[in-house]
Amino acid sequence: MSQSFDASRSLSALEQDNTVIAVIEMSKAKWLIAALVPGLERQPLKKIDAGAPSLLKLLQRWRDEAGQAGHAIKRIAIAHEAAGDGFWLARWLWARDIEAYAIHPASVAVSREHRRAKTDRLDTELLMRAFLGWLRGEKRHCSMAAIPTLEEEDARRPNRERQTLVGEQTRLINRIKAILARAFAASA
């Protein structure tokens, strides 16, 4: 990932007539992908099994559909929310000449007026709106997280493992204290 990177806006012009734009709402078992495909009236929304090969197959299908509609696809741009272990997908896609970005979750604007439903479909709509604004070069629309190299991510691993172990230790200590308190209260 040695290209110049500006987290606040895209540095390349967006040509929507020859670009497939997609966002992914990732979970452990399934991914929900929403897309804007040139030449298609519908905006595809597809749930697939979690896995990069099935995503690549879906993107190729959408590229073919755009080609049949008379739009030669020159660029595919994908975004997903940045997560602790989601950067592998972005690196995998970049290796296959697909632009992949990780949206910083705190930068996606959410209405604070009233509680909104939390569904993957609504999340993909919010991500798509934010990603389109970023691709258009609109400043402060959303912010992207820099995709770390494999070496940078490996360097963070000991700290993450320590945090996990400290959290587990705290949970176990609190559980033992609760058991002892109940036992003490029962014997008194």
PDB file of C-alpha atoms in Angstrom:
ATOM      1  CA  MET A   1       0.000   0.000   0.000  1.00  0.00           C
ATOM      2  CA  SER A   2       2.607   2.558  -0.937  1.00  0.00           C
ATOM      3  CA  GLN A   3       0.205   4.896  -2.786  1.00  0.00           C
ATOM      4  CA  SER A   4      -0.311   8.401  -1.424  1.00  0.00           C
ATOM      5  CA  PHE A   5      -3.214   8.418   0.963  1.00  0.00           C
ATOM      6  CA  ASP A   6      -5.512  11.145   2.261  1.00  0.00           C
ATOM      7  CA  ALA A   7      -7.920   9.820   4.878  1.00  0.00           C
ATOM      8  CA  SER A   8     -10.368  12.705   4.451  1.00  0.00           C
ATOM      9  CA  ARG A   9     -11.053  12.478   0.700  1.00  0.00           C
ATOM     10  CA  SER A  10     -10.320  10.485  -2.429  1.00  0.00           C
ATOM     11  CA  LEU A  11      -7.471  11.775  -4.557  1.00  0.00           C
ATOM     12  CA  SER A  12      -8.688  10.252  -7.836  1.00  0.00           C
ATOM     13  CA  ALA A  13     -11.692  11.560  -9.764  1.00  0.00           C
ATOM     14  CA  LEU A  14     -14.856   9.484  -9.650  1.00  0.00           C
ATOM     15  CA  GLU A  15     -16.244   8.419 -13.025  1.00  0.00           C
ATOM     16  CA  GLN A  16     -19.478   6.678 -12.083  1.00  0.00           C
ATOM     17  CA  ASP A  17     -20.177   5.419 -15.611  1.00  0.00           C
ATOM     18  CA  ASN A  18     -17.215   3.026 -15.506  1.00  0.00           C
ATOM     19  CA  THR A  19     -16.853   2.320 -11.777  1.00  0.00           C
ATOM     20  CA  VAL A  20     -18.475  -0.398  -9.685  1.00  0.00           C
ATOM     21  CA  ILE A  21     -18.887   0.975  -6.154  1.00  0.00           C
ATOM     22  CA  ALA A  22     -19.626  -1.431  -3.324  1.00  0.00           C
ATOM     23  CA  VAL A  23     -19.781  -1.470   0.464  1.00  0.00           C
ATOM     24  CA  ILE A  24     -19.617  -4.513   2.710  1.00  0.00           C
ATOM     25  CA  GLU A  25     -21.288  -5.054   6.072  1.00  0.00           C
ATOM     26  CA  MET A  26     -19.165  -7.843   7.490  1.00  0.00           C
ATOM     27  CA  SER A  27     -20.043 -10.438  10.102  1.00  0.00           C
ATOM     28  CA  LYS A  28     -18.447 -13.783  10.920  1.00  0.00           C
ATOM     29  CA  ALA A  29     -20.785 -15.977   8.875  1.00  0.00           C
ATOM     30  CA  LYS A  30     -22.336 -13.694   6.225  1.00  0.00           C
ATOM     31  CA  TRP A  31     -21.464 -10.500   4.384  1.00  0.00           C
ATOM     32  CA  LEU A  32     -24.053  -8.080   2.998  1.00  0.00           C
ATOM     33  CA  ILE A  33     -22.815  -6.244  -0.091  1.00  0.00           C
ATOM     34  CA  ALA A  34     -24.575  -3.199  -1.529  1.00  0.00           C
ATOM     35  CA  ALA A  35     -23.410  -1.820  -4.867  1.00  0.00           C
ATOM     36  CA  LEU A  36     -23.878   0.798  -7.526  1.00  0.00           C
ATOM     37  CA  VAL A  37     -23.319  -0.854 -10.889  1.00  0.00           C
ATOM     38  CA  PRO A  38     -23.315   1.310 -14.048  1.00  0.00           C
ATOM     39  CA  GLY A  39     -26.057   0.358 -16.468  1.00  0.00           C
ATOM     40  CA  LEU A  40     -28.258  -1.347 -13.882  1.00  0.00           C
ATOM     41  CA  GLU A  41     -31.403   0.391 -12.680  1.00  0.00           C
ATOM     42  CA  ARG A  42     -31.526  -1.653  -9.518  1.00  0.00           C
ATOM     43  CA  GLN A  43     -28.982  -1.178  -6.790  1.00  0.00           C
ATOM     44  CA  PRO A  44     -27.800  -4.710  -6.037  1.00  0.00           C
ATOM     45  CA  LEU A  45     -27.923  -5.897  -2.441  1.00  0.00           C
ATOM     46  CA  LYS A  46     -26.550  -9.402  -1.973  1.00  0.00           C
ATOM     47  CA  LYS A  47     -25.881 -11.542   1.095  1.00  0.00           C
ATOM     48  CA  ILE A  48     -23.061 -14.026   0.643  1.00  0.00           C
ATOM     49  CA  ASP A  49     -21.109 -16.456   2.792  1.00  0.00           C
ATOM     50  CA  ALA A  50     -18.175 -14.696   4.419  1.00  0.00           C
ATOM     51  CA  GLY A  51     -15.189 -15.227   2.185  1.00  0.00           C
ATOM     52  CA  ALA A  52     -13.037 -13.328  -0.244  1.00  0.00           C
ATOM     53  CA  PRO A  53     -13.421 -15.763  -3.199  1.00  0.00           C
ATOM     54  CA  SER A  54     -17.219 -15.475  -3.156  1.00  0.00           C
ATOM     55  CA  LEU A  55     -16.888 -11.669  -3.015  1.00  0.00           C
ATOM     56  CA  LEU A  56     -14.560 -11.699  -6.016  1.00  0.00           C
ATOM     57  CA  LYS A  57     -17.000 -13.913  -7.941  1.00  0.00           C
ATOM     58  CA  LEU A  58     -19.866 -11.498  -7.158  1.00  0.00           C
ATOM     59  CA  LEU A  59     -17.821  -8.468  -8.254  1.00  0.00           C
ATOM     60  CA  GLN A  60     -16.936 -10.216 -11.514  1.00  0.00           C
ATOM     61  CA  ARG A  61     -20.641 -10.952 -12.117  1.00  0.00           C
ATOM     62  CA  TRP A  62     -21.516  -7.276 -11.591  1.00  0.00           C
ATOM     63  CA  ARG A  63     -18.656  -6.240 -13.913  1.00  0.00           C
ATOM     64  CA  ASP A  64     -20.050  -8.573 -16.594  1.00  0.00           C
ATOM     65  CA  GLU A  65     -23.597  -7.217 -16.113  1.00  0.00           C
ATOM     66  CA  ALA A  66     -22.317  -3.647 -16.527  1.00  0.00           C
ATOM     67  CA  GLY A  67     -20.450  -4.706 -19.672  1.00  0.00           C
ATOM     68  CA  GLN A  68     -23.632  -6.229 -21.107  1.00  0.00           C
ATOM     69  CA  ALA A  69     -25.388  -2.907 -20.404  1.00  0.00           C
ATOM     70  CA  GLY A  70     -22.714  -1.066 -22.417  1.00  0.00           C
ATOM     71  CA  HIS A  71     -20.461   0.181 -19.615  1.00  0.00           C
ATOM     72  CA  ALA A  72     -16.820  -0.906 -19.709  1.00  0.00           C
ATOM     73  CA  ILE A  73     -15.701  -1.104 -16.086  1.00  0.00           C
ATOM     74  CA  LYS A  74     -12.264   0.406 -15.455  1.00  0.00           C
ATOM     75  CA  ARG A  75     -12.402   0.628 -11.668  1.00  0.00           C
ATOM     76  CA  ILE A  76     -13.910  -1.277  -8.766  1.00  0.00           C
ATOM     77  CA  ALA A  77     -13.951   0.510  -5.410  1.00  0.00           C
ATOM     78  CA  ILE A  78     -15.019  -1.250  -2.216  1.00  0.00           C
ATOM     79  CA  ALA A  79     -15.285  -0.070   1.375  1.00  0.00           C
ATOM     80  CA  HIS A  80     -16.091  -1.651   4.710  1.00  0.00           C
ATOM     81  CA  GLU A  81     -15.975  -0.465   8.291  1.00  0.00           C
ATOM     82  CA  ALA A  82     -12.532  -0.671   9.820  1.00  0.00           C
ATOM     83  CA  ALA A  83     -12.269  -3.434  12.377  1.00  0.00           C
ATOM     84  CA  GLY A  84      -9.434  -5.043  14.282  1.00  0.00           C
ATOM     85  CA  ASP A  85      -8.986  -7.928  11.847  1.00  0.00           C
ATOM     86  CA  GLY A  86     -10.716  -6.696   8.675  1.00  0.00           C
ATOM     87  CA  PHE A  87      -7.652  -5.224   7.005  1.00  0.00           C
ATOM     88  CA  TRP A  88      -6.664  -8.576   5.491  1.00  0.00           C
ATOM     89  CA  LEU A  89      -9.554  -8.229   3.020  1.00  0.00           C
ATOM     90  CA  ALA A  90      -8.393  -4.817   1.840  1.00  0.00           C
ATOM     91  CA  ARG A  91      -4.854  -6.118   1.282  1.00  0.00           C
ATOM     92  CA  TRP A  92      -6.234  -9.177  -0.538  1.00  0.00           C
ATOM     93  CA  LEU A  93      -8.388  -7.011  -2.839  1.00  0.00           C
ATOM     94  CA  TRP A  94      -5.579  -4.512  -3.554  1.00  0.00           C
ATOM     95  CA  ALA A  95      -3.440  -7.470  -4.662  1.00  0.00           C
ATOM     96  CA  ARG A  96      -6.149  -8.211  -7.256  1.00  0.00           C
ATOM     97  CA  ASP A  97      -6.309  -4.590  -8.542  1.00  0.00           C
ATOM     98  CA  ILE A  98      -9.508  -3.751  -6.681  1.00  0.00           C
ATOM     99  CA  GLU A  99      -9.498  -0.552  -4.647  1.00  0.00           C
ATOM    100  CA  ALA A 100     -10.410  -1.382  -1.063  1.00  0.00           C
ATOM    101  CA  TYR A 101     -10.850   1.071   1.783  1.00  0.00           C
ATOM    102  CA  ALA A 102     -11.665   0.802   5.478  1.00  0.00           C
ATOM    103  CA  ILE A 103     -14.076   3.486   6.683  1.00  0.00           C
ATOM    104  CA  HIS A 104     -13.300   4.783  10.150  1.00  0.00           C
ATOM    105  CA  PRO A 105     -16.508   3.883  12.075  1.00  0.00           C
ATOM    106  CA  ALA A 106     -16.578   7.081  14.143  1.00  0.00           C
ATOM    107  CA  SER A 107     -16.570   9.218  10.988  1.00  0.00           C
ATOM    108  CA  VAL A 108     -19.888   7.937   9.605  1.00  0.00           C
ATOM    109  CA  ALA A 109     -22.591  10.459  10.437  1.00  0.00           C
ATOM    110  CA  VAL A 110     -25.573   8.974  12.268  1.00  0.00           C
ATOM    111  CA  SER A 111     -28.758  10.848  13.138  1.00  0.00           C
ATOM    112  CA  ARG A 112     -28.843  11.598  16.854  1.00  0.00           C
ATOM    113  CA  GLU A 113     -32.444  12.897  16.872  1.00  0.00           C
ATOM    114  CA  HIS A 114     -34.089   9.603  17.668  1.00  0.00           C
ATOM    115  CA  ARG A 115     -33.063   6.010  17.945  1.00  0.00           C
ATOM    116  CA  ARG A 116     -32.832   4.279  14.622  1.00  0.00           C
ATOM    117  CA  ALA A 117     -33.260   0.646  13.819  1.00  0.00           C
ATOM    118  CA  LYS A 118     -29.985  -1.269  13.599  1.00  0.00           C
ATOM    119  CA  THR A 119     -30.003  -3.514  10.569  1.00  0.00           C
ATOM    120  CA  ASP A 120     -27.313  -4.518   8.106  1.00  0.00           C
ATOM    121  CA  ARG A 121     -29.361  -3.085   5.216  1.00  0.00           C
ATOM    122  CA  LEU A 122     -29.539   0.344   6.874  1.00  0.00           C
ATOM    123  CA  ASP A 123     -25.846   0.144   7.731  1.00  0.00           C
ATOM    124  CA  THR A 124     -24.953  -0.519   4.090  1.00  0.00           C
ATOM    125  CA  GLU A 125     -27.035   2.513   3.042  1.00  0.00           C
ATOM    126  CA  LEU A 126     -25.158   4.727   5.506  1.00  0.00           C
ATOM    127  CA  LEU A 127     -21.806   3.306   4.430  1.00  0.00           C
ATOM    128  CA  MET A 128     -22.685   3.778   0.746  1.00  0.00           C
ATOM    129  CA  ARG A 129     -23.695   7.412   1.304  1.00  0.00           C
ATOM    130  CA  ALA A 130     -20.459   8.100   3.204  1.00  0.00           C
ATOM    131  CA  PHE A 131     -18.278   6.227   0.698  1.00  0.00           C
ATOM    132  CA  LEU A 132     -19.800   8.006  -2.312  1.00  0.00           C
ATOM    133  CA  GLY A 133     -19.138  11.388  -0.700  1.00  0.00           C
ATOM    134  CA  TRP A 134     -15.544  10.379   0.004  1.00  0.00           C
ATOM    135  CA  LEU A 135     -15.032   9.121  -3.565  1.00  0.00           C
ATOM    136  CA  ARG A 136     -16.400  12.422  -4.921  1.00  0.00           C
ATOM    137  CA  GLY A 137     -13.732  14.215  -2.907  1.00  0.00           C
ATOM    138  CA  GLU A 138     -16.111  15.890  -0.465  1.00  0.00           C
ATOM    139  CA  LYS A 139     -14.106  16.925   2.575  1.00  0.00           C
ATOM    140  CA  ARG A 140     -15.206  15.810   6.033  1.00  0.00           C
ATOM    141  CA  HIS A 141     -17.767  13.404   4.572  1.00  0.00           C
ATOM    142  CA  CYS A 142     -16.107  10.416   6.193  1.00  0.00           C
ATOM    143  CA  SER A 143     -12.595   9.362   7.014  1.00  0.00           C
ATOM    144  CA  MET A 144     -10.706   6.279   5.935  1.00  0.00           C
ATOM    145  CA  ALA A 145      -8.364   4.274   8.090  1.00  0.00           C
ATOM    146  CA  ALA A 146      -4.945   3.625   6.601  1.00  0.00           C
ATOM    147  CA  ILE A 147      -4.562  -0.038   5.679  1.00  0.00           C
ATOM    148  CA  PRO A 148      -1.594  -1.362   7.656  1.00  0.00           C
ATOM    149  CA  THR A 149       0.925  -3.660   6.051  1.00  0.00           C
ATOM    150  CA  LEU A 150       1.109  -7.218   7.276  1.00  0.00           C
ATOM    151  CA  GLU A 151       4.272  -6.358   9.223  1.00  0.00           C
ATOM    152  CA  GLU A 152       2.595  -3.356  10.909  1.00  0.00           C
ATOM    153  CA  GLU A 153      -0.393  -5.468  11.878  1.00  0.00           C
ATOM    154  CA  ASP A 154       1.847  -8.228  13.259  1.00  0.00           C
ATOM    155  CA  ALA A 155       3.670  -5.628  15.366  1.00  0.00           C
ATOM    156  CA  ARG A 156       0.351  -4.732  17.045  1.00  0.00           C
ATOM    157  CA  ARG A 157      -0.481  -8.342  17.875  1.00  0.00           C
ATOM    158  CA  PRO A 158       1.365  -8.605  21.237  1.00  0.00           C
ATOM    159  CA  ASN A 159      -0.465  -5.548  22.572  1.00  0.00           C
ATOM    160  CA  ARG A 160      -3.837  -6.892  21.404  1.00  0.00           C
ATOM    161  CA  GLU A 161      -3.141 -10.281  22.966  1.00  0.00           C
ATOM    162  CA  ARG A 162      -2.132  -8.585  26.226  1.00  0.00           C
ATOM    163  CA  GLN A 163      -5.363  -6.560  26.248  1.00  0.00           C
ATOM    164  CA  THR A 164      -7.352  -9.755  25.728  1.00  0.00           C
ATOM    165  CA  LEU A 165      -5.526 -11.552  28.518  1.00  0.00           C
ATOM    166  CA  VAL A 166      -5.913  -8.635  30.962  1.00  0.00           C
ATOM    167  CA  GLY A 167      -9.641  -8.483  30.176  1.00  0.00           C
ATOM    168  CA  GLU A 168      -9.970 -12.226  30.748  1.00  0.00           C
ATOM    169  CA  GLN A 169      -8.017 -11.965  34.013  1.00  0.00           C
ATOM    170  CA  THR A 170     -10.315  -9.177  35.254  1.00  0.00           C
ATOM    171  CA  ARG A 171     -13.400 -11.192  34.309  1.00  0.00           C
ATOM    172  CA  LEU A 172     -12.127 -14.259  36.184  1.00  0.00           C
ATOM    173  CA  ILE A 173     -11.148 -12.256  39.289  1.00  0.00           C
ATOM    174  CA  ASN A 174     -14.582 -10.617  39.389  1.00  0.00           C
ATOM    175  CA  ARG A 175     -16.255 -14.003  38.978  1.00  0.00           C
ATOM    176  CA  ILE A 176     -14.215 -15.521  41.841  1.00  0.00           C
ATOM    177  CA  LYS A 177     -14.995 -12.529  44.078  1.00  0.00           C
ATOM    178  CA  ALA A 178     -18.714 -12.913  43.347  1.00  0.00           C
ATOM    179  CA  ILE A 179     -18.601 -16.658  44.169  1.00  0.00           C
ATOM    180  CA  LEU A 180     -16.729 -15.970  47.410  1.00  0.00           C
ATOM    181  CA  ALA A 181     -19.159 -13.211  48.386  1.00  0.00           C
ATOM    182  CA  ARG A 182     -22.129 -15.525  47.796  1.00  0.00           C
ATOM    183  CA  ALA A 183     -20.455 -18.308  49.786  1.00  0.00           C
ATOM    184  CA  PHE A 184     -19.659 -15.919  52.640  1.00  0.00           C
ATOM    185  CA  ALA A 185     -23.223 -14.554  52.673  1.00  0.00           C
ATOM    186  CA  ALA A 186     -24.663 -18.091  52.715  1.00  0.00           C
ATOM    187  CA  SER A 187     -22.498 -19.172  55.643  1.00  0.00           C
ATOM    188  CA  ALA A 188     -23.257 -16.083  57.766  1.00  0.00           C
TER     189      ALA A 188
END
